[in-house]
Every structure is written in C-alpha cells, then in structure tokens.
XYZ file of C-alpha atoms in Angstrom:
755
model
C -46.911 2.177 32.065
C -45.894 -1.238 34.296
C -45.677 -4.308 31.901
C -49.243 -6.531 31.696
C -49.476 -10.551 32.642
C -49.962 -12.159 29.137
C -52.981 -13.018 27.866
C -54.830 -15.948 28.176
C -54.318 -18.484 25.213
C -55.599 -21.437 26.366
C -57.272 -22.264 23.071
C -53.665 -22.859 21.215
C -51.298 -24.581 21.047
C -48.771 -24.587 24.385
C -45.475 -23.137 22.328
C -47.599 -20.774 19.994
C -48.735 -19.358 23.160
C -45.940 -19.555 25.026
C -44.004 -17.528 22.272
C -47.349 -15.386 21.733
C -47.026 -14.499 25.419
C -43.853 -13.649 25.214
C -43.965 -11.294 22.350
C -46.523 -9.067 24.125
C -44.921 -8.654 27.879
C -41.750 -7.644 25.061
C -44.237 -4.916 23.040
C -45.170 -3.583 26.164
C -42.143 -3.264 27.698
C -41.247 -1.736 24.261
C -44.014 0.678 24.915
C -43.058 1.799 28.991
C -38.882 2.160 27.858
C -40.562 4.721 24.616
C -42.281 6.593 27.355
C -39.664 6.724 29.574
C -36.846 8.394 26.839
C -40.160 10.862 25.401
C -39.836 11.909 29.095
C -36.583 11.684 29.741
C -35.801 14.157 26.129
C -38.040 16.632 27.602
C -36.182 17.557 30.373
C -32.917 18.727 29.109
C -35.806 20.578 26.997
C -37.314 22.069 29.807
C -33.830 23.135 31.264
C -32.583 24.803 28.170
C -35.797 27.285 27.799
C -35.114 27.922 31.782
C -31.681 29.540 30.723
C -32.639 30.819 27.357
C -35.354 32.957 29.789
C -34.220 33.594 32.773
C -30.874 33.515 32.422
C -29.341 30.843 34.205
C -26.729 28.378 34.133
C -27.256 24.813 33.489
C -27.067 23.547 36.584
C -28.847 25.695 37.894
C -31.661 25.295 35.371
C -31.859 21.960 37.118
C -31.915 22.669 40.007
C -34.328 25.221 39.656
C -36.765 22.993 37.086
C -36.034 20.584 40.529
C -37.444 22.611 43.429
C -40.361 23.497 41.151
C -41.507 19.835 41.363
C -40.992 19.169 43.993
C -43.538 22.353 45.569
C -46.284 21.510 42.639
C -46.252 18.015 44.274
C -45.953 16.192 40.218
C -42.555 14.380 38.274
C -39.760 16.549 36.896
C -41.369 14.998 33.263
C -44.295 16.401 33.791
C -43.483 19.522 34.787
C -41.059 19.644 32.400
C -43.561 18.601 29.508
C -45.772 21.757 30.437
C -42.925 23.991 30.442
C -42.451 23.029 26.802
C -45.791 22.917 25.960
C -46.269 26.545 26.581
C -42.921 27.525 24.784
C -43.420 25.827 21.564
C -44.601 28.200 18.437
C -47.460 27.018 16.807
C -45.845 24.749 13.759
C -44.804 26.894 10.467
C -46.465 25.507 7.451
C -44.354 24.452 4.189
C -44.147 27.243 1.898
C -44.591 26.246 -2.506
C -41.394 26.954 -4.346
C -42.101 29.884 -5.660
C -42.999 31.714 -2.060
C -39.688 31.146 -0.529
C -38.333 34.654 -0.006
C -35.721 36.673 -1.448
C -32.472 35.793 0.214
C -30.595 38.333 -1.608
C -32.716 40.736 0.795
C -31.113 41.664 4.535
C -33.847 40.513 6.585
C -35.670 42.746 8.569
C -34.633 41.999 12.795
C -37.176 41.661 15.018
C -36.998 44.484 18.167
C -36.775 41.376 20.261
C -33.515 40.096 18.224
C -31.792 43.282 17.990
C -32.084 44.181 21.592
C -30.999 40.719 21.936
C -28.111 40.587 19.709
C -26.874 43.787 21.535
C -26.903 42.263 25.056
C -24.972 39.565 24.008
C -22.547 41.766 21.943
C -21.869 43.851 26.180
C -22.352 40.587 27.577
C -19.170 39.482 25.327
C -17.480 42.695 25.703
C -17.726 42.973 21.379
C -17.526 45.391 19.475
C -19.442 43.367 16.990
C -21.499 40.521 16.457
C -22.850 39.024 13.344
C -25.429 36.017 12.907
C -25.551 34.340 9.745
C -27.920 31.722 8.696
C -27.029 28.193 6.489
C -29.373 28.294 3.334
C -30.111 24.888 1.533
C -27.535 25.791 -1.118
C -24.342 25.495 1.859
C -24.301 29.970 1.627
C -24.496 31.760 4.910
C -26.806 34.692 4.865
C -26.723 38.067 7.211
C -29.654 36.904 9.577
C -28.856 39.894 12.719
C -25.476 41.816 13.643
C -25.060 44.707 16.094
C -22.315 47.093 15.841
C -21.969 47.359 12.670
C -22.744 50.452 9.852
C -25.114 49.384 7.193
C -22.403 49.454 4.317
C -20.429 46.621 6.202
C -23.438 44.675 6.988
C -24.411 44.812 3.170
C -20.946 43.683 2.541
C -21.266 40.496 4.556
C -25.409 39.590 4.040
C -23.749 36.945 1.409
C -20.913 34.057 1.861
C -21.206 31.682 -0.803
C -20.090 28.304 -0.215
C -16.726 28.814 -1.810
C -15.673 31.661 -0.133
C -12.853 31.253 1.939
C -13.709 33.382 4.863
C -14.038 32.637 8.821
C -17.255 32.092 9.108
C -17.569 29.709 5.757
C -14.452 27.862 7.115
C -16.277 27.410 11.042
C -19.559 25.833 9.386
C -17.140 23.604 6.637
C -15.101 22.088 9.923
C -18.195 22.359 12.386
C -15.750 23.570 15.164
C -15.451 27.254 16.394
C -12.241 29.006 15.574
C -10.454 31.350 18.302
C -7.971 34.252 17.318
C -6.966 36.381 20.244
C -5.033 38.642 17.601
C -5.589 39.613 13.580
C -2.363 38.935 13.410
C -2.720 35.753 13.928
C -5.710 35.287 11.651
C -5.350 33.638 7.986
C -4.836 35.963 5.140
C -8.746 35.792 4.207
C -11.017 38.243 4.071
C -12.125 39.530 7.246
C -15.307 40.752 9.031
C -14.998 44.806 10.018
C -11.260 44.477 9.080
C -10.812 48.145 10.609
C -10.587 46.494 13.954
C -7.599 44.893 14.570
C -8.907 43.113 17.839
C -9.499 39.370 19.154
C -11.986 37.680 16.950
C -13.952 34.157 17.693
C -16.619 32.155 15.356
C -18.611 30.087 16.761
C -20.544 27.733 14.804
C -24.280 27.341 16.149
C -26.033 23.368 15.977
C -29.137 21.958 16.570
C -29.389 18.432 16.534
C -29.084 17.431 13.125
C -26.410 19.923 11.437
C -25.101 23.436 11.729
C -27.786 26.235 11.459
C -25.777 29.473 11.685
C -22.436 30.806 12.603
C -21.942 33.582 14.702
C -18.967 36.198 15.274
C -17.871 38.198 17.264
C -15.100 41.027 16.901
C -13.213 42.828 19.885
C -11.809 46.279 18.385
C -8.492 45.270 20.673
C -6.214 42.345 21.050
C -7.089 39.326 23.975
C -4.793 36.974 25.464
C -5.580 33.608 25.214
C -8.775 32.570 25.474
C -9.499 30.106 28.227
C -11.326 27.439 28.820
C -13.969 29.160 31.130
C -14.443 32.181 28.358
C -14.914 29.937 25.325
C -17.429 28.153 26.891
C -19.422 31.461 27.980
C -18.923 32.486 24.071
C -20.019 29.525 23.353
C -23.446 29.593 25.277
C -23.786 33.199 24.240
C -23.474 32.199 20.180
C -26.140 28.873 20.878
C -28.482 31.328 22.583
C -28.502 34.508 20.334
C -27.933 31.835 17.186
C -30.798 29.368 17.752
C -33.085 31.503 18.426
C -32.145 34.440 15.886
C -31.550 32.028 13.003
C -34.714 29.689 13.917
C -36.810 32.842 13.680
C -35.699 34.250 10.615
C -35.568 30.039 8.707
C -36.997 31.019 5.447
C -40.054 27.968 4.984
C -40.109 26.326 1.440
C -36.196 26.151 0.713
C -36.366 21.960 0.351
C -39.094 21.476 -1.453
C -37.029 24.064 -4.439
C -34.397 21.857 -4.103
C -35.636 18.537 -4.580
C -35.639 18.302 -8.050
C -32.582 18.284 -8.069
C -32.596 14.702 -6.493
C -33.572 13.205 -9.730
C -33.419 9.528 -9.369
C -31.761 9.367 -5.411
C -33.373 10.241 -1.607
C -32.010 13.061 0.484
C -31.651 11.740 3.701
C -30.799 14.167 7.343
C -28.581 13.265 9.959
C -29.857 12.221 13.648
C -28.142 12.342 16.642
C -27.654 11.309 20.452
C -27.452 13.390 23.226
C -23.991 13.510 22.425
C -23.831 14.795 19.487
C -23.321 11.651 17.237
C -25.068 10.875 14.141
C -26.651 7.772 14.831
C -29.017 6.814 11.922
C -30.102 9.084 9.432
C -33.691 10.384 8.487
C -35.633 9.988 4.803
C -36.537 13.832 4.022
C -37.140 13.832 0.551
C -36.776 11.339 -2.524
C -36.659 12.163 -6.066
C -38.778 12.428 -8.863
C -37.015 9.504 -10.520
C -36.118 6.753 -7.515
C -36.999 3.530 -7.739
C -37.000 1.955 -4.319
C -35.613 -1.478 -5.159
C -38.321 -3.109 -2.850
C -40.876 -1.544 -4.469
C -42.418 0.995 -1.818
C -43.641 4.716 -3.470
C -41.681 7.578 -1.431
C -44.205 8.478 1.334
C -43.814 5.069 2.634
C -39.995 6.329 2.721
C -40.287 9.611 4.025
C -39.989 10.006 7.759
C -38.406 6.930 8.419
C -34.668 5.934 9.385
C -32.332 4.949 6.574
C -31.885 1.780 8.668
C -35.091 0.674 9.170
C -35.657 1.470 5.534
C -32.602 -0.937 4.127
C -31.526 -2.563 6.873
C -29.596 -5.120 4.194
C -27.658 -2.699 2.952
C -26.637 -1.037 6.381
C -25.510 -3.957 7.313
C -23.438 -4.023 5.315
C -22.097 -0.693 5.658
C -24.350 2.201 4.281
C -25.092 4.354 7.274
C -21.647 4.214 7.844
C -20.157 5.226 4.616
C -23.143 8.384 4.856
C -21.538 9.597 7.522
C -18.113 9.786 6.078
C -19.355 11.299 3.181
C -20.981 13.269 6.128
C -17.956 14.489 7.827
C -15.458 14.731 4.905
C -17.603 15.238 2.138
C -15.828 13.069 -0.070
C -17.931 10.560 -2.382
C -18.438 7.397 -1.018
C -19.880 4.030 -3.332
C -21.288 1.070 -1.757
C -21.320 -2.491 -4.140
C -23.210 -4.071 -5.599
C -25.065 -5.633 -2.582
C -27.250 -8.732 -3.488
C -30.611 -8.285 -2.413
C -33.438 -9.538 -3.621
C -36.112 -6.766 -5.686
C -38.931 -6.549 -6.161
C -40.702 -5.580 -9.483
C -44.780 -6.041 -10.471
C -45.531 -7.469 -7.343
C -42.716 -10.424 -7.970
C -39.203 -11.186 -5.950
C -36.479 -11.283 -8.202
C -32.697 -11.441 -7.253
C -30.766 -8.534 -8.067
C -28.240 -6.480 -7.235
C -27.995 -2.683 -6.177
C -24.607 -0.073 -6.358
C -25.044 2.594 -3.841
C -23.972 5.968 -4.612
C -23.686 9.037 -1.882
C -22.246 12.256 -1.830
C -23.159 15.610 0.792
C -26.231 17.144 0.114
C -27.145 20.697 1.389
C -27.234 19.397 5.439
C -27.908 16.404 4.833
C -26.648 13.142 2.323
C -27.673 12.700 -1.240
C -28.742 8.566 -1.678
C -28.819 7.353 -5.385
C -29.684 3.465 -5.506
C -28.531 1.503 -8.666
C -31.101 -2.400 -9.031
C -29.505 -4.843 -11.429
C -31.345 -7.860 -12.355
C -29.819 -11.291 -12.789
C -29.417 -11.195 -16.308
C -28.190 -7.359 -16.407
C -26.012 -9.400 -13.942
C -25.338 -12.099 -15.765
C -24.431 -9.789 -19.319
C -22.426 -8.065 -17.793
C -20.351 -11.002 -16.057
C -19.724 -12.237 -18.865
C -19.005 -8.540 -20.872
C -16.054 -8.809 -18.632
C -14.997 -12.533 -18.840
C -14.845 -11.703 -22.210
C -12.824 -8.653 -21.966
C -10.145 -10.237 -19.741
C -9.803 -13.534 -21.534
C -9.722 -10.901 -25.615
C -12.562 -13.207 -26.130
C -14.668 -11.908 -28.924
C -18.090 -14.030 -30.257
C -19.398 -14.578 -33.272
C -21.864 -16.278 -35.454
C -22.344 -16.231 -39.666
C -25.744 -17.321 -40.316
C -26.315 -19.577 -44.068
C -29.117 -19.405 -45.036
C -28.863 -15.700 -44.461
C -25.551 -14.876 -45.037
C -25.795 -12.068 -41.654
C -22.389 -12.479 -39.519
C -22.900 -10.683 -35.773
C -19.988 -9.927 -33.803
C -19.986 -9.164 -29.934
C -18.140 -6.308 -28.974
C -14.627 -7.960 -28.254
C -14.536 -8.863 -31.962
C -14.537 -6.063 -33.070
C -11.781 -4.727 -30.704
C -10.251 -7.729 -31.734
C -9.769 -6.659 -35.373
C -9.169 -3.347 -34.318
C -12.709 -1.995 -36.263
C -14.926 0.289 -34.832
C -18.697 -1.098 -33.723
C -20.099 1.319 -36.833
C -17.747 -0.310 -39.718
C -20.155 -3.449 -38.751
C -18.850 -7.470 -38.617
C -16.651 -8.056 -41.581
C -18.716 -10.499 -43.915
C -17.717 -14.526 -44.090
C -16.403 -14.846 -47.276
C -14.139 -11.766 -46.103
C -12.391 -13.120 -43.438
C -9.576 -14.037 -45.350
C -8.582 -10.358 -46.342
C -7.659 -10.043 -42.801
C -5.414 -13.335 -42.296
C -1.895 -13.164 -43.273
C -0.986 -14.786 -46.849
C 0.596 -17.734 -45.397
C -1.771 -18.907 -43.190
C -4.808 -18.629 -45.598
C -4.390 -21.902 -45.935
C -5.529 -22.622 -42.158
C -7.924 -20.037 -42.954
C -9.529 -21.831 -45.744
C -9.238 -25.328 -43.669
C -10.744 -23.568 -40.852
C -14.475 -22.675 -42.850
C -14.267 -25.206 -45.302
C -14.070 -27.652 -41.878
C -17.385 -25.552 -40.453
C -19.583 -26.098 -42.694
C -18.626 -29.375 -43.040
C -21.189 -30.097 -40.131
C -17.551 -30.511 -37.974
C -16.067 -28.500 -34.833
C -12.662 -26.406 -36.173
C -10.711 -25.012 -34.306
C -7.067 -23.257 -35.728
C -4.596 -20.616 -35.102
C -3.413 -18.081 -37.659
C -1.982 -14.832 -37.548
C -5.181 -11.949 -37.779
C -3.800 -8.283 -39.677
C -5.258 -5.618 -38.843
C -6.842 -2.179 -40.337
C -3.295 -0.467 -38.139
C -0.609 -3.014 -39.758
C 0.069 -5.049 -36.603
C -0.075 -8.543 -36.505
C -2.083 -11.184 -33.769
C -1.924 -14.110 -33.136
C -5.381 -15.501 -33.732
C -6.739 -18.901 -31.752
C -10.620 -19.777 -33.482
C -12.983 -22.232 -32.941
C -16.263 -22.892 -34.099
C -19.304 -25.070 -34.535
C -21.505 -26.011 -36.236
C -25.267 -25.147 -36.184
C -28.319 -27.396 -37.169
C -32.079 -27.614 -37.479
C -34.342 -29.618 -36.103
C -34.181 -31.383 -39.681
C -30.202 -31.714 -39.433
C -29.714 -28.639 -42.146
C -26.716 -26.812 -41.405
C -28.204 -23.054 -40.529
C -25.802 -21.547 -38.842
C -21.885 -21.491 -37.933
C -20.451 -19.597 -34.363
C -17.546 -19.581 -32.264
C -14.879 -17.605 -30.703
C -12.068 -15.728 -31.798
C -9.220 -15.397 -29.003
C -6.526 -12.906 -29.235
C -3.566 -15.474 -27.971
C -0.810 -12.272 -29.023
C 0.566 -11.833 -25.424
C 1.331 -15.498 -24.463
C 2.614 -16.128 -28.286
C 4.978 -13.179 -27.578
C 6.186 -13.990 -24.200
C 6.545 -18.166 -25.212
C 8.516 -16.636 -28.030
C 10.338 -14.574 -25.562
C 10.475 -17.633 -23.751
C 11.942 -19.683 -26.243
C 15.070 -17.204 -27.019
C 16.103 -17.012 -23.474
C 16.326 -20.828 -22.793
C 18.328 -21.058 -26.404
C 20.994 -17.636 -24.746
C 20.667 -19.351 -21.299
C 21.912 -22.753 -23.095
C 24.698 -20.857 -25.331
C 25.624 -19.016 -21.738
C 25.594 -22.664 -19.731
C 27.982 -23.830 -22.859
C 31.087 -20.617 -23.027
C 30.630 -21.235 -19.008
C 31.395 -24.731 -19.149
C 34.627 -24.452 -21.907
C 35.671 -21.264 -19.811
C 36.355 -23.344 -16.906
C 37.148 -26.482 -18.473
C 39.860 -24.414 -20.641
C 40.218 -23.028 -16.394
C 40.941 -26.459 -14.747
C 42.948 -27.126 -17.159
C 45.262 -24.510 -17.186
C 45.751 -24.623 -13.332
C 46.075 -28.590 -13.232
C 48.676 -28.110 -16.406
C 50.723 -25.454 -14.126
C 49.807 -26.926 -10.389
C 49.134 -30.552 -10.515
C 47.236 -31.899 -8.206
C 49.658 -33.916 -6.022
C 53.194 -33.065 -6.867
C 55.903 -35.303 -5.820
C 58.625 -34.040 -2.943
C 60.578 -31.706 -3.537
C 63.536 -32.141 -1.999
C 65.830 -29.208 -1.636
C 68.967 -27.920 0.179
C 68.191 -29.000 3.635
C 64.643 -28.555 3.095
C 62.082 -31.566 2.521
C 58.960 -29.744 0.595
C 55.666 -31.166 -0.187
C 52.720 -29.702 -2.050
C 49.229 -29.966 -2.878
C 46.168 -28.191 -5.128
C 42.864 -29.197 -4.280
C 40.616 -27.827 -6.669
C 37.485 -26.846 -6.190
C 34.241 -29.536 -6.117
C 32.574 -27.708 -9.197
C 33.842 -26.320 -11.843
C 32.065 -23.060 -12.214
C 34.530 -22.281 -9.133
C 37.278 -22.908 -10.811
C 39.783 -20.694 -8.787
C 42.949 -18.278 -8.771
C 44.809 -20.817 -5.433
C 48.451 -20.891 -6.483
C 52.452 -22.267 -5.353
C 55.595 -22.204 -6.454
C 58.488 -24.226 -4.509
C 61.652 -23.414 -6.660
C 66.158 -23.126 -5.988
C 67.626 -19.688 -7.371
C 70.362 -19.134 -9.081
C 71.818 -17.646 -5.687
C 71.108 -21.124 -4.009
C 68.020 -19.390 -1.910
C 65.121 -20.939 -2.254
C 61.384 -19.380 -3.324
C 58.534 -20.284 -1.469
C 55.386 -18.808 -2.144
C 51.646 -19.100 -2.029
C 49.110 -16.855 -3.620
C 45.156 -16.334 -4.015
C 43.398 -14.594 -7.045
C 40.306 -13.077 -6.117
C 37.288 -14.347 -8.818
C 36.692 -17.738 -10.009
C 36.905 -19.052 -13.982
C 39.396 -18.779 -16.215
C 39.453 -14.875 -15.336
C 41.419 -15.962 -12.302
C 43.030 -19.017 -13.943
C 44.594 -16.441 -16.113
C 45.457 -13.749 -12.578
C 47.134 -16.294 -11.410
C 49.258 -17.541 -14.303
C 50.460 -13.879 -14.717
C 51.009 -13.601 -10.898
C 53.607 -16.322 -10.786
C 55.348 -16.440 -14.362
C 55.698 -12.440 -12.549
C 57.489 -13.195 -9.552
C 59.353 -15.956 -10.653
C 60.708 -13.384 -13.302
C 61.226 -10.973 -9.863
C 62.730 -12.763 -8.034
C 65.659 -14.003 -10.614
C 66.861 -9.927 -9.742
C 68.012 -11.072 -5.961
C 65.984 -9.051 -4.611
C 64.114 -9.376 -0.648
C 60.727 -10.840 -0.200
C 59.606 -7.035 0.725
C 60.903 -5.689 -2.295
C 59.533 -8.345 -4.735
C 56.147 -8.101 -3.618
C 56.232 -4.294 -4.050
C 57.050 -4.793 -7.601
C 54.724 -7.377 -8.276
C 51.795 -5.142 -6.319
C 53.066 -2.560 -9.546
C 52.852 -4.982 -12.188
C 49.385 -6.136 -10.932
C 47.629 -2.674 -11.004
C 49.282 -1.178 -14.026
C 49.377 -4.669 -16.288
C 46.855 -6.688 -14.979
C 43.971 -3.614 -14.230
C 41.181 -5.484 -12.402
C 42.919 -8.479 -11.092
C 43.570 -8.620 -7.178
C 44.993 -10.854 -4.963
C 46.776 -12.233 -1.685
C 50.313 -13.575 -1.625
C 52.780 -14.452 0.723
C 56.590 -14.967 -0.584
C 60.035 -16.346 1.693
C 62.934 -16.640 0.355
C 64.988 -19.483 2.750
C 68.695 -19.198 2.983
C 70.108 -23.086 3.518
C 73.580 -21.521 4.971
C 71.904 -19.718 7.909
C 68.937 -21.332 7.963
C 66.895 -18.432 7.762
C 63.480 -17.763 6.254
C 62.751 -14.080 5.529
C 59.499 -13.124 4.389
C 56.380 -10.788 3.748
C 52.983 -10.890 3.183
C 50.649 -9.220 1.006
C 47.322 -9.764 3.163
C 48.202 -13.106 3.228
C 46.736 -16.058 6.410
C 49.530 -16.197 7.871
C 51.975 -19.139 8.041
C 51.970 -21.981 10.859
C 55.524 -23.331 12.769
C 55.641 -26.371 14.075
C 58.508 -26.906 16.942
C 58.942 -29.847 19.379
C 55.417 -30.660 19.521
C 53.450 -27.429 19.665
C 52.270 -24.716 16.532
C 52.044 -21.622 16.611
C 51.671 -18.757 14.618
C 54.050 -16.133 13.044
C 53.432 -12.899 13.505
C 52.073 -10.904 10.598
C 54.289 -8.032 9.292
C 52.075 -5.611 7.321
C 51.041 -5.476 3.645
C 48.483 -4.908 1.810
C 46.451 -6.839 -0.814
C 48.207 -6.864 -4.055
C 46.614 -4.691 -6.757
C 44.382 -2.408 -3.773
C 46.704 0.548 -4.939
C 49.685 1.618 -7.249
C 52.346 1.716 -4.724
C 52.831 -0.382 -1.428
C 55.132 -0.982 1.180
C 55.607 -4.451 2.710
C 57.229 -5.392 5.894
C 59.310 -8.417 6.171
C 60.028 -10.484 9.034
C 63.444 -12.639 9.504
C 62.599 -16.570 11.255
C 65.397 -18.715 11.930
C 64.724 -22.148 11.580
C 65.760 -25.027 13.349
C 66.844 -28.787 12.399
C 63.444 -30.723 12.008
C 60.937 -27.537 12.035
C 57.775 -28.064 9.949
C 56.124 -24.586 8.054
C 52.923 -24.785 6.664
C 52.212 -22.794 4.151
C 48.123 -22.518 2.787
C 45.406 -20.590 1.597
C 41.965 -20.026 3.102
C 40.083 -22.169 1.091
C 42.156 -24.675 3.313
C 39.907 -24.006 6.376
C 37.450 -21.412 5.884
C 33.834 -22.582 6.668
C 30.807 -20.646 7.355
C 29.396 -19.863 10.875
C 32.807 -20.684 12.179
C 34.814 -17.326 13.399
C 38.778 -17.044 11.188
C 40.803 -18.012 14.921
C 38.579 -21.104 15.713
C 39.054 -22.048 12.268
C 43.000 -20.804 12.007
C 43.119 -23.108 16.016
C 41.759 -26.110 14.563
C 44.377 -26.582 11.545
C 46.667 -25.736 14.601
C 46.228 -28.289 15.945
C 45.965 -31.281 12.934
C 49.353 -29.847 12.173
C 50.498 -30.573 15.946
C 49.763 -33.945 15.600
C 49.995 -34.995 11.226
C 53.994 -36.655 11.844
C 57.151 -35.643 10.780
C 56.793 -36.746 7.210
C 56.022 -34.139 4.589
C 53.686 -35.847 2.315
C 51.621 -38.094 5.366
C 51.203 -33.925 7.195
C 50.451 -32.966 4.019
C 47.603 -35.399 3.149
C 46.179 -35.883 7.016
C 45.715 -31.615 6.964
C 43.609 -32.122 3.344
C 42.127 -34.803 4.422
C 41.203 -33.338 8.290
C 40.100 -29.843 6.543
C 37.339 -28.551 7.707
C 35.972 -25.861 4.882
C 32.616 -25.786 2.986
C 33.208 -22.768 0.894
C 33.423 -25.260 -2.411
C 36.419 -23.244 -3.447
C 39.731 -24.478 -3.908
C 42.968 -24.642 -2.239
C 47.116 -24.719 -1.960
C 48.833 -26.079 0.784
C 53.345 -26.404 1.150
C 54.251 -28.529 3.810
C 57.914 -27.382 4.466
C 60.688 -29.524 6.858
C 64.373 -28.747 8.229
C 65.706 -31.602 7.242
C 67.843 -33.535 10.300
C 72.175 -33.193 10.047
C 72.553 -36.616 8.858
C 74.924 -38.543 12.157
C 78.091 -39.932 10.363
C 78.496 -43.582 11.464
C-alpha cells in the first residue's frame, strides 16, 4: 500500500488542517508498514513448512521458495501466504473445563507420529527417543516415544514439576543438556537407564514458551557433541517435537486453571524472531480482578501489557515480568501513582503490583489504594515512627477512644479496650501523680496542657511519656471533649541520661588527667630545670637544657645527668623514656636514679647500660626508652661511651660538624639481657660535643637524616660559648611534634697560657 495525499481541509483552520493532514499520512504509513510486516512474517513460516514437508535445510527452503515465486510470476510474500493457508489446520475450539482429556492416560500416538519418531530415531542413530509435552501445571506428559518398551514408557508418562530429572531440568532451564556418556550425567533418574550411552535432552520452544522436551538415548558413549551434530539434533527435536506436541495438545487446559487467578490476570510472553520477549499478551482475567481504570475483562483479554498499562510499564512492569518469567522469583512493584476510575469518577490513587510465574506466563495482581486509604496509611506510619498515640475523651458520655499506637505505648492489647479517663492515674508512677492530675485538671478547665510523666506498663516496665492535649468546644462554647497525643520519649530520655553520665565521666577523666599532668610536670621541673646554670667540671664546660612539651598532657620522659664521680671521671647521660604523662615521668626518675647508683661502682658505660636494661626489664616492667651514657677521663681527655637505641652525638671540631659512628645497642627494656658496644673518642681542646633527644629535631614529613643535617649546620656556626650554643640550638630547632626535648653541650676547655 502506498501513502496517499492528505485530504482536502480547506474549510478548517489552517493549523488544524495541517495537523489533520499529518495524522492522516502517518496512519496510512502505519497501515503500509503493518502489511509489509505481516507479509514478511509469512515467509519464515512458509520456509519452515518446506523444511518439515520436504526435508530441506533452512537455506535450501529459502532458495526453493524464491525459485517457485520466480517461475509462477508472483512475489515471495504472496507465495508464502498461499503455502501457509494450505498448511494451516482448522482451528480447534476451546473445550469446557470438564471435557479436558485424562492426562493420566498415555496418548494414543497416531501412525504418522510413530513413523515420524521412528525416522527421527534412525536419523539420529539413537537407541530410543521420547517426547514430552509441557502441561499447564508445569508437569511433563509423555506424548510419544520410539525404542522404549511399554513398561519403561509407563514409568515416564508423567513427570511432576518438582521431580528432578533431565527433561524437567531442560524445561526449567530452557536449554539443552549434552551428555557424551552416562558417567557424566547428574545423579538423577535416567530414561532407559539400562542403556549406558550418550544422551541429549533438547527443549521444544514455540514463539511464546516451552512446549515440550525431546530426549535422545544412545546405547554407547559418543565423543563430545560437535556444533554440527548439536544443530542437527536440535532441528530433529524441533521437527518431531512441535508436530507431536501440537497434535496432542489438550484443549481446555487454561480455562480449568482460571480459578487460580483470583484477583489477578494471566499474561503470556510475546517474542520477536530472535526469541527475546518484547511484550506480554493478557490471556485470562480472574473473576475478582479489579482494573484500576474500570475496564471489563473482555476489554483486556488479547491486549498487550504495554498497551493496557503503559504507565505501569513505564515504572518497570514489563521488565519485572520478564525477570519473573526467567528466574521464577516473585517480584513487587510500587506503589505507583495513577488516576483510577471508580463508577465513572477519576480519583488519584496508587497501585501495588505483585508478579509471579504461572504456567507458561506470569500472574499479575494489582492492589489499588485511593487517597483516603493512602493518607490513613501515611498517618499510621507516622505515628508508628514517632511513637505517637492519639486519644479522645468525651466529657458528655465518658467514652474514651484510642488509636492502635496508644495501646502499644501502654503495653495493652486492643481487646482490653482503652483506659478510662478516671483510671489513667493508675498507670502513672506514684511520684508523678500530681503532674498527671494537674494535666487533666488543666484540660477540663478548657486550656491546652502539656507535660511529661512516667508510665508503668502491665509488665512492670517504665516509659517516659510526653502528653499534650487540647479542649474541644461546641459552637455554644460548651466543653464536649478533650483530645491529644501521647509520645514515648523513653529512648530519647535514656540517651540523655547516658549522655549526661558520659559528660560527667569525661569531666572527671579530664580533671584527673590534668592533675596527673601537673604532677608529672612538677616532677620533671624539680629534677630537670628548664635552664640549669652551666656546670664547670675538670677541663669541661657543660650546659644543659630541658624544654618541656607545649601541652601539659604531652609531658614526656626526656632526662639528662652530668655529675663528677668519686673516681674523678665525669658521668654524662641523656635519655628518653617512651610515653607521656606521669608514667613517663616516674619511669625517667627511676632510670636516672638507678644509673647514678650504678655509676658509683666504676663500671664502664657498656656495663652500666647492661645493668640498667636488666633493672628496667625486671623491676620497672612496661618501661622502655633510649639512653646514651658516657664517662669522660679529664687526664687523658678520652670519652668512653655506649648507647641504647639513642641518636648519635655530634662532634664540632675545627669548624666542621660530624656525627659519631654508632656502636651497637638496643632499646632499654626490650629484652631481659642485652650487650652494649662501647666506643672511645679522644677529645682535643676546643672540641664541642652535642648530645640531644629526638624531640629536638623530629619533624613530620621530613627524613631523620635531613633533620640531623640541619642540626649539624646549626651547631657548626653557633660559636664557642656553651650557653650561647645551647640557646641557639633550641631556638633553631625545627621539631613540630610538640614533644619535650633535652640538650647537653660539652666543650673541652683550652689550656690556659701562662702570662
């Protein structure tokens, strides 16, 4: 059909005429496309008839059809229509539910079907072939067989949907199963299980669904099925399966199941040429089904789902139906807002959709909720979420009315009835009775009232209730009722109590921490003054500095000591106890005093650190730290020193600063026993030695070596006076860790030249 020119519309408004012409042209174009589509669909059907009747392959059937059309002088579509018209059987009438055939009886296969199955079995080289038809309830009924004895056929005449076997699996999964030998088959009942060969189970599909299943059984195993053999077996299964299944399909099966739909509708899938589901066709409507738009069942049956419910499909109805058909899982949709028609009136409403798989399609149930129902549900949900319960007391009749949530707040079943106005105080905590009585008195005095009281429920639990009420007056001003709400504040009240207790505990903890930090700082300041006076020892000028942490809670365990021993040697020590607070301060005091006592023995620095480590590990458990211990001999100007995980000292000599090589030595308190290597340094007059803790140089994001290089550069240009050197190094320190730090600057005195 070719499109015609638009009709004459000279009497109309030009804009209306233009629109009418466009609509007319589009309608004619739609009719033309429909005609072409219908003709195009007949060609594949005609080719299938040639494949079935003449044994052609699909390609040979297409070529033969084209040659016939050329010889007869008509189009391929017209020839296809003639072939289909001659091949189609007369339509079967739909039987009444009571006249449905007996599924329990094996169908009597016609001679034509038996011959067809026998030919298919020989062509496939199989020992047996069986064809099952899919029943409306999902069971499989044996429709024909070849190569099976009557006893075996009787055993497999009916396969319930819950029976786990290869035919049911193929129907359920909608895919063929290829088993080259029976050892690879799953542990399920097998057709003709005495034959231990290969098996192929192929579903028979129609344009809408699974129609049946064909199983081939071989007496011996086969190699893996090649693609060519799979295509041939699939074609054989389709040939015999469709012919036998359609010829034995019982009528009246669907009407017998319509009663199962109740308030739903049944829709079958529509598929395109590739087998993809494009829409669903409404096949049956339940007796109790209510269409949201007020349509009768006759107006819905035969319609596509997208045409009948376009708005619901826009919200995903068709897509969900495809998922349900594929997976079998029930799906829900909604609530979807739409305009419902009831008695000819249009009202806003919502629709909840429930989709389940049913027979070879889906069952769709629609539940319509109008605005009043929706608002009532919203109010119910609001009261449940906010734990609100409404009430109203009639002053005239004494009747009390409660909502469902009010019963929940009081812990009473709805069957118990609401608590009367005069009995309310029996549920109130005795200490809160005056509050509840004042609340009622205020309302009866025609004034709004609000209060909070404790409610005692029948199970003995207490709830914190907020009550708010208002008087209801008649037009003449007479008090007729009081109404209000109860709200359960127990969760908020308990949270507030817990929050208050937490705040109190935090305040106590903060005060305790401040006290401990103050004590720790006082301890450190008493033992380690921030800027002690320079110490003049035999041949040495010594300056010490201690800089506490910027914040009190970070008071650390840095310590130092410089003293002359009875032997005349000078003890030089610097260390850092791990941690902060009073624990670090007391640990520092313990290490400092222990080392002073041990040093009197005259032992070497390595031995002193060994003893100090043992003391730390056994006596001061949990304390760890670093230390550097040196003994200076004024006569030989030699410094013997050892370290326990501490940073190396720096030597300034002749305007050049260098880090001394590190002797081996681990952290104090890390092991019960440890050895500490000693190093000997011969000092010269005017040499300067700098000992320090990590709090002086550590900086976030900066490598330790870079920080040490900065300190070395600063020490090199700091001058010769130990006091000035100490102050300048502290001033130029780049640390940003807010840790405390210690510094000892030692300078070897130059010999005094006689006048």
